[in-house]
PDB file of C-alpha atoms in Angstrom:
ATOM      1  CA  MET V   1     -26.784  12.801 -79.998  1.00  0.00           C
ATOM      2  CA  LYS V   2     -26.926  16.861 -79.622  1.00  0.00           C
ATOM      3  CA  LEU V   3     -26.667  18.996 -76.916  1.00  0.00           C
ATOM      4  CA  GLN V   4     -29.654  19.421 -75.202  1.00  0.00           C
ATOM      5  CA  PRO V   5     -30.053  22.231 -72.248  1.00  0.00           C
ATOM      6  CA  GLY V   6     -30.362  20.522 -68.885  1.00  0.00           C
ATOM      7  CA  ARG V   7     -27.292  17.514 -70.228  1.00  0.00           C
ATOM      8  CA  GLU V   8     -24.302  17.811 -69.894  1.00  0.00           C
ATOM      9  CA  ALA V   9     -21.835  18.029 -72.806  1.00  0.00           C
ATOM     10  CA  VAL V  10     -17.310  17.463 -73.029  1.00  0.00           C
ATOM     11  CA  VAL V  11     -14.937  20.546 -74.908  1.00  0.00           C
ATOM     12  CA  ARG V  12     -13.996  18.817 -78.061  1.00  0.00           C
ATOM     13  CA  VAL V  13     -11.204  21.610 -79.497  1.00  0.00           C
ATOM     14  CA  ALA V  14      -7.247  21.901 -77.456  1.00  0.00           C
ATOM     15  CA  VAL V  15      -9.107  25.262 -75.472  1.00  0.00           C
ATOM     16  CA  ALA V  16     -12.177  26.452 -75.552  1.00  0.00           C
ATOM     17  CA  THR V  17     -12.104  29.906 -74.339  1.00  0.00           C
ATOM     18  CA  LEU V  18     -15.620  31.131 -71.747  1.00  0.00           C
ATOM     19  CA  TRP V  19     -17.330  34.374 -72.237  1.00  0.00           C
ATOM     20  CA  SER V  20     -18.026  36.757 -70.660  1.00  0.00           C
ATOM     21  CA  ARG V  21     -21.559  37.338 -73.291  1.00  0.00           C
ATOM     22  CA  PRO V  22     -21.922  36.736 -77.107  1.00  0.00           C
ATOM     23  CA  GLU V  23     -22.019  40.731 -77.691  1.00  0.00           C
ATOM     24  CA  ALA V  24     -19.105  41.362 -75.773  1.00  0.00           C
ATOM     25  CA  VAL V  25     -16.331  39.143 -78.736  1.00  0.00           C
ATOM     26  CA  ARG V  26     -14.474  41.709 -80.621  1.00  0.00           C
ATOM     27  CA  PRO V  27     -13.754  41.254 -84.161  1.00  0.00           C
ATOM     28  CA  VAL V  28      -9.828  40.279 -82.484  1.00  0.00           C
ATOM     29  CA  ASP V  29     -10.753  36.850 -80.859  1.00  0.00           C
ATOM     30  CA  ARG V  30     -12.576  35.559 -84.440  1.00  0.00           C
ATOM     31  CA  PRO V  31      -9.562  32.821 -84.403  1.00  0.00           C
ATOM     32  CA  ALA V  32     -10.718  31.919 -80.624  1.00  0.00           C
ATOM     33  CA  LEU V  33     -13.861  31.149 -81.812  1.00  0.00           C
ATOM     34  CA  ASP V  34     -13.444  28.734 -84.673  1.00  0.00           C
ATOM     35  CA  ALA V  35     -13.989  24.799 -83.945  1.00  0.00           C
ATOM     36  CA  PRO V  36     -11.063  23.423 -83.668  1.00  0.00           C
ATOM     37  CA  ALA V  37      -9.886  27.104 -81.665  1.00  0.00           C
ATOM     38  CA  ASP V  38      -6.599  28.179 -82.141  1.00  0.00           C
ATOM     39  CA  VAL V  39      -5.563  29.570 -79.491  1.00  0.00           C
ATOM     40  CA  ALA V  40      -1.580  30.598 -79.973  1.00  0.00           C
ATOM     41  CA  ALA V  41      -2.976  33.479 -82.890  1.00  0.00           C
ATOM     42  CA  TRP V  42      -5.608  34.479 -81.059  1.00  0.00           C
ATOM     43  CA  ILE V  43      -2.969  35.175 -78.135  1.00  0.00           C
ATOM     44  CA  SER V  44      -0.461  36.592 -80.868  1.00  0.00           C
ATOM     45  CA  GLY V  45      -2.288  38.736 -82.888  1.00  0.00           C
ATOM     46  CA  MET V  46      -4.298  40.591 -79.257  1.00  0.00           C
ATOM     47  CA  ASP V  47      -2.162  44.266 -78.142  1.00  0.00           C
ATOM     48  CA  ALA V  48      -0.724  44.613 -74.298  1.00  0.00           C
ATOM     49  CA  ASP V  49      -4.693  45.663 -73.869  1.00  0.00           C
ATOM     50  CA  GLN V  50      -6.484  43.524 -75.251  1.00  0.00           C
ATOM     51  CA  GLN V  51      -4.471  40.272 -73.791  1.00  0.00           C
ATOM     52  CA  VAL V  52      -6.484  41.617 -70.761  1.00  0.00           C
ATOM     53  CA  GLY V  53     -10.440  42.112 -71.745  1.00  0.00           C
ATOM     54  CA  GLU V  54     -12.436  41.265 -69.213  1.00  0.00           C
ATOM     55  CA  CYS V  55     -15.047  39.682 -71.637  1.00  0.00           C
ATOM     56  CA  VAL V  56     -12.602  36.251 -70.979  1.00  0.00           C
ATOM     57  CA  LEU V  57     -13.870  34.231 -67.759  1.00  0.00           C
ATOM     58  CA  SER V  58     -11.977  31.686 -68.460  1.00  0.00           C
ATOM     59  CA  GLN V  59     -10.543  28.850 -70.459  1.00  0.00           C
ATOM     60  CA  LEU V  60     -11.943  25.392 -70.858  1.00  0.00           C
ATOM     61  CA  LEU V  61      -9.048  22.188 -71.517  1.00  0.00           C
ATOM     62  CA  LEU V  62     -10.095  19.306 -74.341  1.00  0.00           C
ATOM     63  CA  GLY V  63     -12.934  16.432 -72.883  1.00  0.00           C
ATOM     64  CA  GLU V  64     -13.503  19.239 -69.967  1.00  0.00           C
ATOM     65  CA  ARG V  65     -16.922  18.456 -68.560  1.00  0.00           C
ATOM     66  CA  VAL V  66     -20.074  21.263 -68.946  1.00  0.00           C
ATOM     67  CA  LEU V  67     -23.267  21.084 -67.559  1.00  0.00           C
ATOM     68  CA  VAL V  68     -25.622  23.061 -70.757  1.00  0.00           C
ATOM     69  CA  THR V  69     -27.245  25.248 -69.596  1.00  0.00           C
ATOM     70  CA  ALA V  70     -28.899  27.529 -72.088  1.00  0.00           C
ATOM     71  CA  LEU V  71     -28.832  27.422 -76.477  1.00  0.00           C
ATOM     72  CA  ARG V  72     -29.353  29.912 -78.779  1.00  0.00           C
ATOM     73  CA  PRO V  73     -29.968  29.816 -82.167  1.00  0.00           C
ATOM     74  CA  ASP V  74     -27.616  31.819 -83.500  1.00  0.00           C
ATOM     75  CA  GLY V  75     -24.618  28.755 -82.364  1.00  0.00           C
ATOM     76  CA  TRP V  76     -23.770  29.936 -78.632  1.00  0.00           C
ATOM     77  CA  ALA V  77     -24.058  27.205 -75.703  1.00  0.00           C
ATOM     78  CA  HIS V  78     -24.169  29.187 -72.352  1.00  0.00           C
ATOM     79  CA  VAL V  79     -22.753  26.885 -69.856  1.00  0.00           C
ATOM     80  CA  VAL V  80     -21.059  25.717 -66.348  1.00  0.00           C
ATOM     81  CA  ALA V  81     -17.464  24.467 -66.026  1.00  0.00           C
ATOM     82  CA  VAL V  82     -18.089  22.201 -63.679  1.00  0.00           C
ATOM     83  CA  GLU V  83     -14.457  21.238 -63.447  1.00  0.00           C
ATOM     84  CA  GLN V  84     -14.006  25.308 -62.549  1.00  0.00           C
ATOM     85  CA  PRO V  85     -15.555  25.783 -58.949  1.00  0.00           C
ATOM     86  CA  ALA V  86     -16.862  29.320 -58.008  1.00  0.00           C
ATOM     87  CA  ALA V  87     -19.158  28.970 -55.086  1.00  0.00           C
ATOM     88  CA  ARG V  88     -19.183  33.189 -55.236  1.00  0.00           C
ATOM     89  CA  LEU V  89     -21.001  32.944 -59.211  1.00  0.00           C
ATOM     90  CA  ASP V  90     -22.534  29.315 -59.543  1.00  0.00           C
ATOM     91  CA  PRO V  91     -22.601  26.313 -56.567  1.00  0.00           C
ATOM     92  CA  ARG V  92     -22.246  24.064 -59.633  1.00  0.00           C
ATOM     93  CA  GLY V  93     -19.090  25.606 -61.748  1.00  0.00           C
ATOM     94  CA  TYR V  94     -17.647  28.489 -63.618  1.00  0.00           C
ATOM     95  CA  PRO V  95     -20.711  30.412 -65.425  1.00  0.00           C
ATOM     96  CA  GLY V  96     -20.510  31.800 -69.363  1.00  0.00           C
ATOM     97  CA  TRP V  97     -21.101  31.689 -73.257  1.00  0.00           C
ATOM     98  CA  LEU V  98     -18.961  29.041 -75.332  1.00  0.00           C
ATOM     99  CA  PRO V  99     -19.506  28.268 -78.691  1.00  0.00           C
ATOM    100  CA  ALA V 100     -21.500  25.586 -79.444  1.00  0.00           C
ATOM    101  CA  ALA V 101     -19.175  23.806 -82.042  1.00  0.00           C
ATOM    102  CA  GLN V 102     -16.612  23.542 -79.825  1.00  0.00           C
ATOM    103  CA  LEU V 103     -18.778  21.163 -77.495  1.00  0.00           C
ATOM    104  CA  THR V 104     -20.563  17.451 -78.568  1.00  0.00           C
ATOM    105  CA  PRO V 105     -22.493  15.552 -75.882  1.00  0.00           C
ATOM    106  CA  ARG V 106     -20.624  13.678 -73.161  1.00  0.00           C
ATOM    107  CA  PRO V 107     -19.369  10.365 -74.353  1.00  0.00           C
ATOM    108  CA  ALA V 108     -19.374   7.666 -72.325  1.00  0.00           C
ATOM    109  CA  HIS V 109     -15.713   7.492 -72.403  1.00  0.00           C
ATOM    110  CA  ALA V 110     -14.971  11.029 -70.915  1.00  0.00           C
ATOM    111  CA  ALA V 111     -12.865  11.502 -69.058  1.00  0.00           C
ATOM    112  CA  THR V 112     -14.115  12.699 -65.211  1.00  0.00           C
ATOM    113  CA  ALA V 113     -11.817  15.217 -62.825  1.00  0.00           C
ATOM    114  CA  PRO V 114     -11.515  13.344 -59.567  1.00  0.00           C
ATOM    115  CA  ALA V 115     -13.507  14.062 -56.709  1.00  0.00           C
ATOM    116  CA  ASP V 116     -10.197  14.715 -54.520  1.00  0.00           C
ATOM    117  CA  THR V 117      -6.704  13.503 -54.308  1.00  0.00           C
ATOM    118  CA  ALA V 118      -7.760   9.807 -52.945  1.00  0.00           C
ATOM    119  CA  PRO V 119      -5.305   6.598 -54.860  1.00  0.00           C
ATOM    120  CA  ALA V 120      -6.678   6.256 -58.168  1.00  0.00           C
ATOM    121  CA  PRO V 121      -8.208   2.384 -59.016  1.00  0.00           C
ATOM    122  CA  THR V 122      -6.012   0.176 -60.820  1.00  0.00           C
ATOM    123  CA  ASP V 123      -6.185  -2.856 -62.037  1.00  0.00           C
ATOM    124  CA  ASN V 124      -5.340  -6.403 -60.642  1.00  0.00           C
ATOM    125  CA  GLN V 125      -0.966  -6.141 -61.500  1.00  0.00           C
ATOM    126  CA  GLY V 126      -1.925  -2.772 -59.328  1.00  0.00           C
ATOM    127  CA  SER V 127      -0.655  -0.541 -63.025  1.00  0.00           C
ATOM    128  CA  PRO V 128      -3.133   2.710 -63.058  1.00  0.00           C
ATOM    129  CA  VAL V 129      -6.284   2.599 -65.237  1.00  0.00           C
ATOM    130  CA  GLY V 130      -8.546   6.118 -65.643  1.00  0.00           C
ATOM    131  CA  PRO V 131      -7.332   8.904 -67.939  1.00  0.00           C
ATOM    132  CA  TRP V 132      -4.326  10.069 -68.663  1.00  0.00           C
ATOM    133  CA  VAL V 133      -3.175  13.012 -67.847  1.00  0.00           C
ATOM    134  CA  VAL V 134      -0.613  15.178 -70.187  1.00  0.00           C
ATOM    135  CA  ASP V 135       2.668  16.121 -68.916  1.00  0.00           C
ATOM    136  CA  ALA V 136       4.051  17.850 -72.415  1.00  0.00           C
ATOM    137  CA  THR V 137       3.703  21.725 -72.541  1.00  0.00           C
ATOM    138  CA  VAL V 138       1.824  21.643 -75.316  1.00  0.00           C
ATOM    139  CA  THR V 139       1.356  18.580 -77.373  1.00  0.00           C
ATOM    140  CA  ALA V 140      -0.546  17.352 -80.576  1.00  0.00           C
ATOM    141  CA  LEU V 141      -2.907  14.458 -80.920  1.00  0.00           C
ATOM    142  CA  HIS V 142      -2.405  12.687 -84.113  1.00  0.00           C
ATOM    143  CA  ALA V 143      -3.924  10.957 -87.265  1.00  0.00           C
ATOM    144  CA  ALA V 144      -1.424   7.641 -86.761  1.00  0.00           C
ATOM    145  CA  PRO V 145       1.751   6.801 -84.397  1.00  0.00           C
ATOM    146  CA  ALA V 146       4.201   9.817 -86.154  1.00  0.00           C
ATOM    147  CA  GLY V 147       1.117  10.755 -88.597  1.00  0.00           C
ATOM    148  CA  GLU V 148      -0.948  14.554 -89.205  1.00  0.00           C
ATOM    149  CA  PRO V 149      -1.813  16.081 -86.457  1.00  0.00           C
ATOM    150  CA  VAL V 150      -5.855  16.412 -86.492  1.00  0.00           C
ATOM    151  CA  VAL V 151      -5.853  18.104 -82.922  1.00  0.00           C
ATOM    152  CA  ALA V 152      -3.092  20.132 -82.242  1.00  0.00           C
ATOM    153  CA  GLY V 153      -2.315  22.779 -79.294  1.00  0.00           C
ATOM    154  CA  VAL V 154      -3.284  20.024 -76.128  1.00  0.00           C
ATOM    155  CA  ILE V 155      -2.238  21.764 -73.231  1.00  0.00           C
ATOM    156  CA  LEU V 156      -0.617  20.139 -69.584  1.00  0.00           C
ATOM    157  CA  GLY V 157      -3.565  18.641 -67.612  1.00  0.00           C
ATOM    158  CA  THR V 158      -5.310  17.624 -70.294  1.00  0.00           C
ATOM    159  CA  ARG V 159      -7.254  14.351 -69.169  1.00  0.00           C
ATOM    160  CA  LEU V 160      -7.411  11.768 -72.067  1.00  0.00           C
ATOM    161  CA  THR V 161      -8.493   8.047 -72.046  1.00  0.00           C
ATOM    162  CA  PRO V 162      -6.715   5.600 -73.500  1.00  0.00           C
ATOM    163  CA  ALA V 163      -7.078   3.277 -76.211  1.00  0.00           C
ATOM    164  CA  GLY V 164      -4.969   1.044 -76.151  1.00  0.00           C
ATOM    165  CA  PRO V 165      -1.384  -0.265 -75.709  1.00  0.00           C
ATOM    166  CA  PRO V 166       1.241   1.944 -76.962  1.00  0.00           C
ATOM    167  CA  VAL V 167       2.852   1.452 -80.144  1.00  0.00           C
ATOM    168  CA  ASP V 168       6.425   1.922 -80.512  1.00  0.00           C
ATOM    169  CA  GLY V 169       6.673   5.052 -78.074  1.00  0.00           C
ATOM    170  CA  TRP V 170       2.977   6.479 -79.093  1.00  0.00           C
ATOM    171  CA  ARG V 171      -0.521   6.277 -77.626  1.00  0.00           C
ATOM    172  CA  PRO V 172      -3.607   5.897 -78.902  1.00  0.00           C
ATOM    173  CA  VAL V 173      -6.157   7.516 -76.807  1.00  0.00           C
ATOM    174  CA  HIS V 174     -10.439   8.409 -77.294  1.00  0.00           C
ATOM    175  CA  ALA V 175     -10.634  12.529 -78.267  1.00  0.00           C
ATOM    176  CA  PRO V 176     -14.018  14.047 -77.516  1.00  0.00           C
ATOM    177  CA  GLY V 177     -15.705  15.072 -81.312  1.00  0.00           C
ATOM    178  CA  GLN V 178     -13.386  11.817 -83.385  1.00  0.00           C
ATOM    179  CA  ASP V 179     -14.639   8.971 -83.972  1.00  0.00           C
ATOM    180  CA  ARG V 180     -12.176   6.838 -84.355  1.00  0.00           C
ATOM    181  CA  PRO V 181      -8.327   6.724 -81.529  1.00  0.00           C
ATOM    182  CA  LEU V 182      -5.871   9.178 -82.054  1.00  0.00           C
ATOM    183  CA  TRP V 183      -2.061   9.167 -81.293  1.00  0.00           C
ATOM    184  CA  LEU V 184       0.655  11.186 -78.585  1.00  0.00           C
ATOM    185  CA  PRO V 185       3.737  10.368 -77.855  1.00  0.00           C
ATOM    186  CA  ASP V 186       3.628   8.247 -75.054  1.00  0.00           C
ATOM    187  CA  ALA V 187       6.037  10.071 -73.530  1.00  0.00           C
ATOM    188  CA  HIS V 188       3.730  13.212 -72.922  1.00  0.00           C
ATOM    189  CA  LEU V 189       1.757  11.119 -71.234  1.00  0.00           C
ATOM    190  CA  VAL V 190       1.246  10.720 -67.373  1.00  0.00           C
ATOM    191  CA  PRO V 191      -0.857   8.175 -65.523  1.00  0.00           C
ATOM    192  CA  PRO V 192      -2.813   9.332 -62.903  1.00  0.00           C
ATOM    193  CA  PRO V 193      -1.959   9.999 -59.830  1.00  0.00           C
ATOM    194  CA  THR V 194      -2.129   8.152 -56.890  1.00  0.00           C
ATOM    195  CA  ALA V 195      -0.595  10.342 -54.011  1.00  0.00           C
ATOM    196  CA  PRO V 196      -1.520  13.491 -53.723  1.00  0.00           C
ATOM    197  CA  PRO V 197       1.373  16.238 -54.962  1.00  0.00           C
ATOM    198  CA  SER V 198       3.678  17.890 -52.986  1.00  0.00           C
ATOM    199  CA  PRO V 199       3.615  21.850 -53.397  1.00  0.00           C
ATOM    200  CA  ALA V 200       7.217  21.826 -54.557  1.00  0.00           C
ATOM    201  CA  ASP V 201       5.478  18.803 -57.293  1.00  0.00           C
ATOM    202  CA  VAL V 202       2.705  21.790 -58.051  1.00  0.00           C
ATOM    203  CA  LEU V 203       5.281  24.714 -58.087  1.00  0.00           C
ATOM    204  CA  THR V 204       8.200  22.874 -60.584  1.00  0.00           C
ATOM    205  CA  VAL V 205       4.968  21.617 -63.200  1.00  0.00           C
ATOM    206  CA  ALA V 206       4.257  26.076 -62.789  1.00  0.00           C
ATOM    207  CA  ALA V 207       7.504  27.816 -62.966  1.00  0.00           C
ATOM    208  CA  ARG V 208       7.520  25.470 -66.475  1.00  0.00           C
ATOM    209  CA  LEU V 209       4.787  27.646 -67.384  1.00  0.00           C
ATOM    210  CA  ARG V 210       7.449  30.935 -66.926  1.00  0.00           C
ATOM    211  CA  ASP V 211       7.271  33.868 -69.592  1.00  0.00           C
ATOM    212  CA  VAL V 212       4.201  32.656 -70.939  1.00  0.00           C
ATOM    213  CA  ALA V 213       1.857  35.660 -71.661  1.00  0.00           C
ATOM    214  CA  TYR V 214      -0.804  37.057 -69.389  1.00  0.00           C
ATOM    215  CA  VAL V 215      -4.431  37.299 -70.988  1.00  0.00           C
ATOM    216  CA  TRP V 216      -6.590  37.884 -68.700  1.00  0.00           C
ATOM    217  CA  GLY V 217      -8.940  34.103 -67.578  1.00  0.00           C
ATOM    218  CA  GLY V 218      -6.516  32.211 -69.536  1.00  0.00           C
ATOM    219  CA  VAL V 219      -5.991  29.006 -68.764  1.00  0.00           C
ATOM    220  CA  SER V 220      -3.367  28.298 -70.633  1.00  0.00           C
ATOM    221  CA  ALA V 221      -0.019  27.704 -72.119  1.00  0.00           C
ATOM    222  CA  TYR V 222      -0.680  30.742 -74.630  1.00  0.00           C
ATOM    223  CA  GLY V 223      -1.769  33.101 -72.774  1.00  0.00           C
ATOM    224  CA  ILE V 224      -2.666  32.395 -68.749  1.00  0.00           C
ATOM    225  CA  ASP V 225      -3.965  35.305 -65.796  1.00  0.00           C
ATOM    226  CA  CYS V 226      -2.708  34.636 -61.495  1.00  0.00           C
ATOM    227  CA  SER V 227      -5.554  32.143 -60.290  1.00  0.00           C
ATOM    228  CA  GLY V 228      -5.770  30.370 -64.295  1.00  0.00           C
ATOM    229  CA  LEU V 229      -1.647  29.563 -63.217  1.00  0.00           C
ATOM    230  CA  VAL V 230      -2.998  27.985 -59.741  1.00  0.00           C
ATOM    231  CA  HIS V 231      -5.550  26.102 -61.081  1.00  0.00           C
ATOM    232  CA  LEU V 232      -3.777  24.396 -64.523  1.00  0.00           C
ATOM    233  CA  ALA V 233      -0.670  23.514 -62.153  1.00  0.00           C
ATOM    234  CA  TRP V 234      -2.454  21.850 -59.193  1.00  0.00           C
ATOM    235  CA  ARG V 235      -5.202  20.154 -62.298  1.00  0.00           C
ATOM    236  CA  ARG V 236      -2.014  18.369 -64.210  1.00  0.00           C
ATOM    237  CA  PHE V 237      -1.678  16.399 -60.073  1.00  0.00           C
ATOM    238  CA  GLY V 238      -5.362  15.529 -60.630  1.00  0.00           C
ATOM    239  CA  VAL V 239      -6.718  18.600 -57.887  1.00  0.00           C
ATOM    240  CA  VAL V 240      -9.068  20.225 -58.732  1.00  0.00           C
ATOM    241  CA  LEU V 241      -9.119  24.128 -57.206  1.00  0.00           C
ATOM    242  CA  PRO V 242     -11.250  26.773 -57.190  1.00  0.00           C
ATOM    243  CA  ARG V 243     -10.991  29.215 -61.067  1.00  0.00           C
ATOM    244  CA  ASP V 244     -10.376  32.582 -59.277  1.00  0.00           C
ATOM    245  CA  ALA V 245      -7.966  33.937 -56.487  1.00  0.00           C
ATOM    246  CA  ALA V 246     -10.473  34.657 -54.035  1.00  0.00           C
ATOM    247  CA  ASP V 247     -11.911  31.185 -53.384  1.00  0.00           C
ATOM    248  CA  GLN V 248      -9.028  29.758 -53.996  1.00  0.00           C
ATOM    249  CA  ALA V 249      -8.433  31.457 -50.840  1.00  0.00           C
ATOM    250  CA  GLY V 250     -10.962  29.762 -49.561  1.00  0.00           C
ATOM    251  CA  ALA V 251     -10.308  27.057 -50.622  1.00  0.00           C
ATOM    252  CA  THR V 252      -7.347  26.077 -48.706  1.00  0.00           C
ATOM    253  CA  THR V 253      -5.594  26.173 -45.176  1.00  0.00           C
ATOM    254  CA  PRO V 254      -3.799  30.125 -44.087  1.00  0.00           C
ATOM    255  CA  LEU V 255      -0.370  29.399 -42.226  1.00  0.00           C
ATOM    256  CA  PRO V 256       0.709  31.514 -39.681  1.00  0.00           C
ATOM    257  CA  LEU V 257       3.321  34.234 -42.100  1.00  0.00           C
ATOM    258  CA  GLY V 258       6.822  32.744 -42.337  1.00  0.00           C
ATOM    259  CA  THR V 259       5.838  29.521 -41.583  1.00  0.00           C
ATOM    260  CA  GLU V 260       5.216  29.282 -45.721  1.00  0.00           C
ATOM    261  CA  ARG V 261       7.333  26.490 -48.065  1.00  0.00           C
ATOM    262  CA  VAL V 262       8.093  26.528 -51.476  1.00  0.00           C
ATOM    263  CA  GLY V 263       4.926  25.973 -53.113  1.00  0.00           C
ATOM    264  CA  ASP V 264       2.388  27.082 -51.172  1.00  0.00           C
ATOM    265  CA  LEU V 265       0.019  30.109 -51.468  1.00  0.00           C
ATOM    266  CA  TYR V 266       0.540  33.879 -51.676  1.00  0.00           C
ATOM    267  CA  PHE V 267      -2.972  36.007 -51.442  1.00  0.00           C
ATOM    268  CA  PHE V 268      -3.361  39.407 -51.930  1.00  0.00           C
ATOM    269  CA  ALA V 269      -5.955  42.590 -51.615  1.00  0.00           C
ATOM    270  CA  ARG V 270      -6.516  45.962 -51.123  1.00  0.00           C
ATOM    271  CA  PRO V 271      -7.110  47.821 -48.521  1.00  0.00           C
ATOM    272  CA  GLY V 272     -11.847  46.990 -47.654  1.00  0.00           C
ATOM    273  CA  ARG V 273     -11.679  44.261 -50.675  1.00  0.00           C
ATOM    274  CA  GLN V 274     -11.845  40.975 -52.011  1.00  0.00           C
ATOM    275  CA  ILE V 275      -8.931  38.953 -52.731  1.00  0.00           C
ATOM    276  CA  HIS V 276      -7.280  39.999 -56.106  1.00  0.00           C
ATOM    277  CA  HIS V 277      -3.966  38.182 -56.805  1.00  0.00           C
ATOM    278  CA  ILE V 278      -2.477  34.764 -55.823  1.00  0.00           C
ATOM    279  CA  GLY V 279       1.009  33.704 -56.329  1.00  0.00           C
ATOM    280  CA  PHE V 280       3.289  30.195 -55.427  1.00  0.00           C
ATOM    281  CA  VAL V 281       5.431  30.908 -52.590  1.00  0.00           C
ATOM    282  CA  SER V 282       8.587  30.596 -54.718  1.00  0.00           C
ATOM    283  CA  ALA V 283      11.481  30.347 -51.994  1.00  0.00           C
ATOM    284  CA  ALA V 284      11.126  29.088 -48.266  1.00  0.00           C
ATOM    285  CA  PRO V 285      11.322  33.135 -46.561  1.00  0.00           C
ATOM    286  CA  ASP V 286      14.036  34.618 -44.080  1.00  0.00           C
ATOM    287  CA  GLY V 287      12.336  37.113 -42.407  1.00  0.00           C
ATOM    288  CA  ASP V 288       9.612  39.958 -44.392  1.00  0.00           C
ATOM    289  CA  ALA V 289      12.482  41.290 -46.801  1.00  0.00           C
ATOM    290  CA  ASP V 290      13.102  38.053 -48.927  1.00  0.00           C
ATOM    291  CA  ARG V 291       9.930  36.368 -49.944  1.00  0.00           C
ATOM    292  CA  ARG V 292      10.448  35.498 -54.007  1.00  0.00           C
ATOM    293  CA  ILE V 293       6.516  34.386 -55.840  1.00  0.00           C
ATOM    294  CA  LEU V 294       6.421  32.910 -59.170  1.00  0.00           C
ATOM    295  CA  HIS V 295       2.532  33.958 -60.398  1.00  0.00           C
ATOM    296  CA  ALA V 296       0.975  35.304 -63.719  1.00  0.00           C
ATOM    297  CA  CYS V 297       1.960  39.304 -63.952  1.00  0.00           C
ATOM    298  CA  TYR V 298      -0.551  41.418 -64.539  1.00  0.00           C
ATOM    299  CA  ARG V 299       1.635  44.623 -64.653  1.00  0.00           C
ATOM    300  CA  HIS V 300       5.024  42.551 -66.429  1.00  0.00           C
ATOM    301  CA  ARG V 301       2.402  40.942 -68.718  1.00  0.00           C
ATOM    302  CA  ARG V 302       4.024  36.775 -68.236  1.00  0.00           C
ATOM    303  CA  VAL V 303       4.543  34.809 -65.796  1.00  0.00           C
ATOM    304  CA  LEU V 304       7.628  35.230 -63.395  1.00  0.00           C
ATOM    305  CA  GLU V 305       9.789  34.603 -60.641  1.00  0.00           C
ATOM    306  CA  GLU V 306      10.983  37.681 -58.917  1.00  0.00           C
ATOM    307  CA  ALA V 307      11.651  38.707 -55.833  1.00  0.00           C
ATOM    308  CA  MET V 308       7.890  40.381 -53.860  1.00  0.00           C
ATOM    309  CA  PRO V 309       7.668  43.863 -54.919  1.00  0.00           C
ATOM    310  CA  ALA V 310       7.286  46.271 -52.266  1.00  0.00           C
ATOM    311  CA  ASP V 311       3.843  46.740 -53.512  1.00  0.00           C
ATOM    312  CA  ARG V 312       2.925  42.967 -53.380  1.00  0.00           C
ATOM    313  CA  THR V 313       4.619  43.269 -50.060  1.00  0.00           C
ATOM    314  CA  ALA V 314       1.755  45.723 -48.895  1.00  0.00           C
ATOM    315  CA  THR V 315      -1.142  44.361 -49.952  1.00  0.00           C
ATOM    316  CA  LEU V 316       0.159  40.642 -49.336  1.00  0.00           C
ATOM    317  CA  VAL V 317      -2.597  39.113 -46.835  1.00  0.00           C
ATOM    318  CA  GLY V 318      -1.380  36.020 -45.843  1.00  0.00           C
ATOM    319  CA  ALA V 319       0.077  32.277 -47.408  1.00  0.00           C
ATOM    320  CA  HIS V 320      -2.073  29.612 -47.856  1.00  0.00           C
ATOM    321  CA  ARG V 321      -1.690  25.356 -47.977  1.00  0.00           C
ATOM    322  CA  VAL V 322      -3.596  23.752 -50.524  1.00  0.00           C
TER     323      VAL V 322
END
């Protein structure tokens, strides 16, 4: 099968970067364009200013579904990332460009995103079935148990369909673009969720990404932005939130300030402007002066937990709950 406009495909690399347009790609971006993409080398090769270039829109994980809308002769595909809602841009999902070599036609066994937080289906013994979720911050898929890595850099929140029972602590899985099952440590996977998580559970996952570099449009353990951190942490539990902060505000429930709990979300906007920043409530507030936040911070260029600075407090427009 070949990629076709109007048909779905899935990402076949560990992390694919979604670009504003092919012409915006810079020489420093070369490692992110290959199949396989070397996202770690790409991010480490950029300086702090290059890491916030607006040519990057978002990132997609291995197996993530896209709708192909156009194919160019030079090897680029325009897609809609259907698992990253972006109502202000396209009701179908987040639009952008990917190298077509990073995609493969969607196979019948591809893992799919849940429509909501309903309990996962179970077999007749009550065990969850369907795509499992990577719980390791970063892992790799191997040719055999303890064998050579075939797909490196597989990220937290990636969904993988098991291809059989575990063997000696390793589990076989289907991976897009691979003609045989690959293996990863069974301890790096968790079964599909059977109930919605608590906000505190999600904060615990987000906190594992502390000190990850701030990268505009990033959604990985190599580099991430503020809304990407929220999207990825909730994705680990099977909850699909929009990709951008303003859309995330519209998809969550506002709370009176002072009633927020650990794991809820803070939103920020300048007067007369749309929401531009988001972070997790990282401690129960004790009055207006003692709020704390875990966020991917543009100023510090990393994920950190801190007392809310005065300039953030001045632009705080609300607390929300998923």
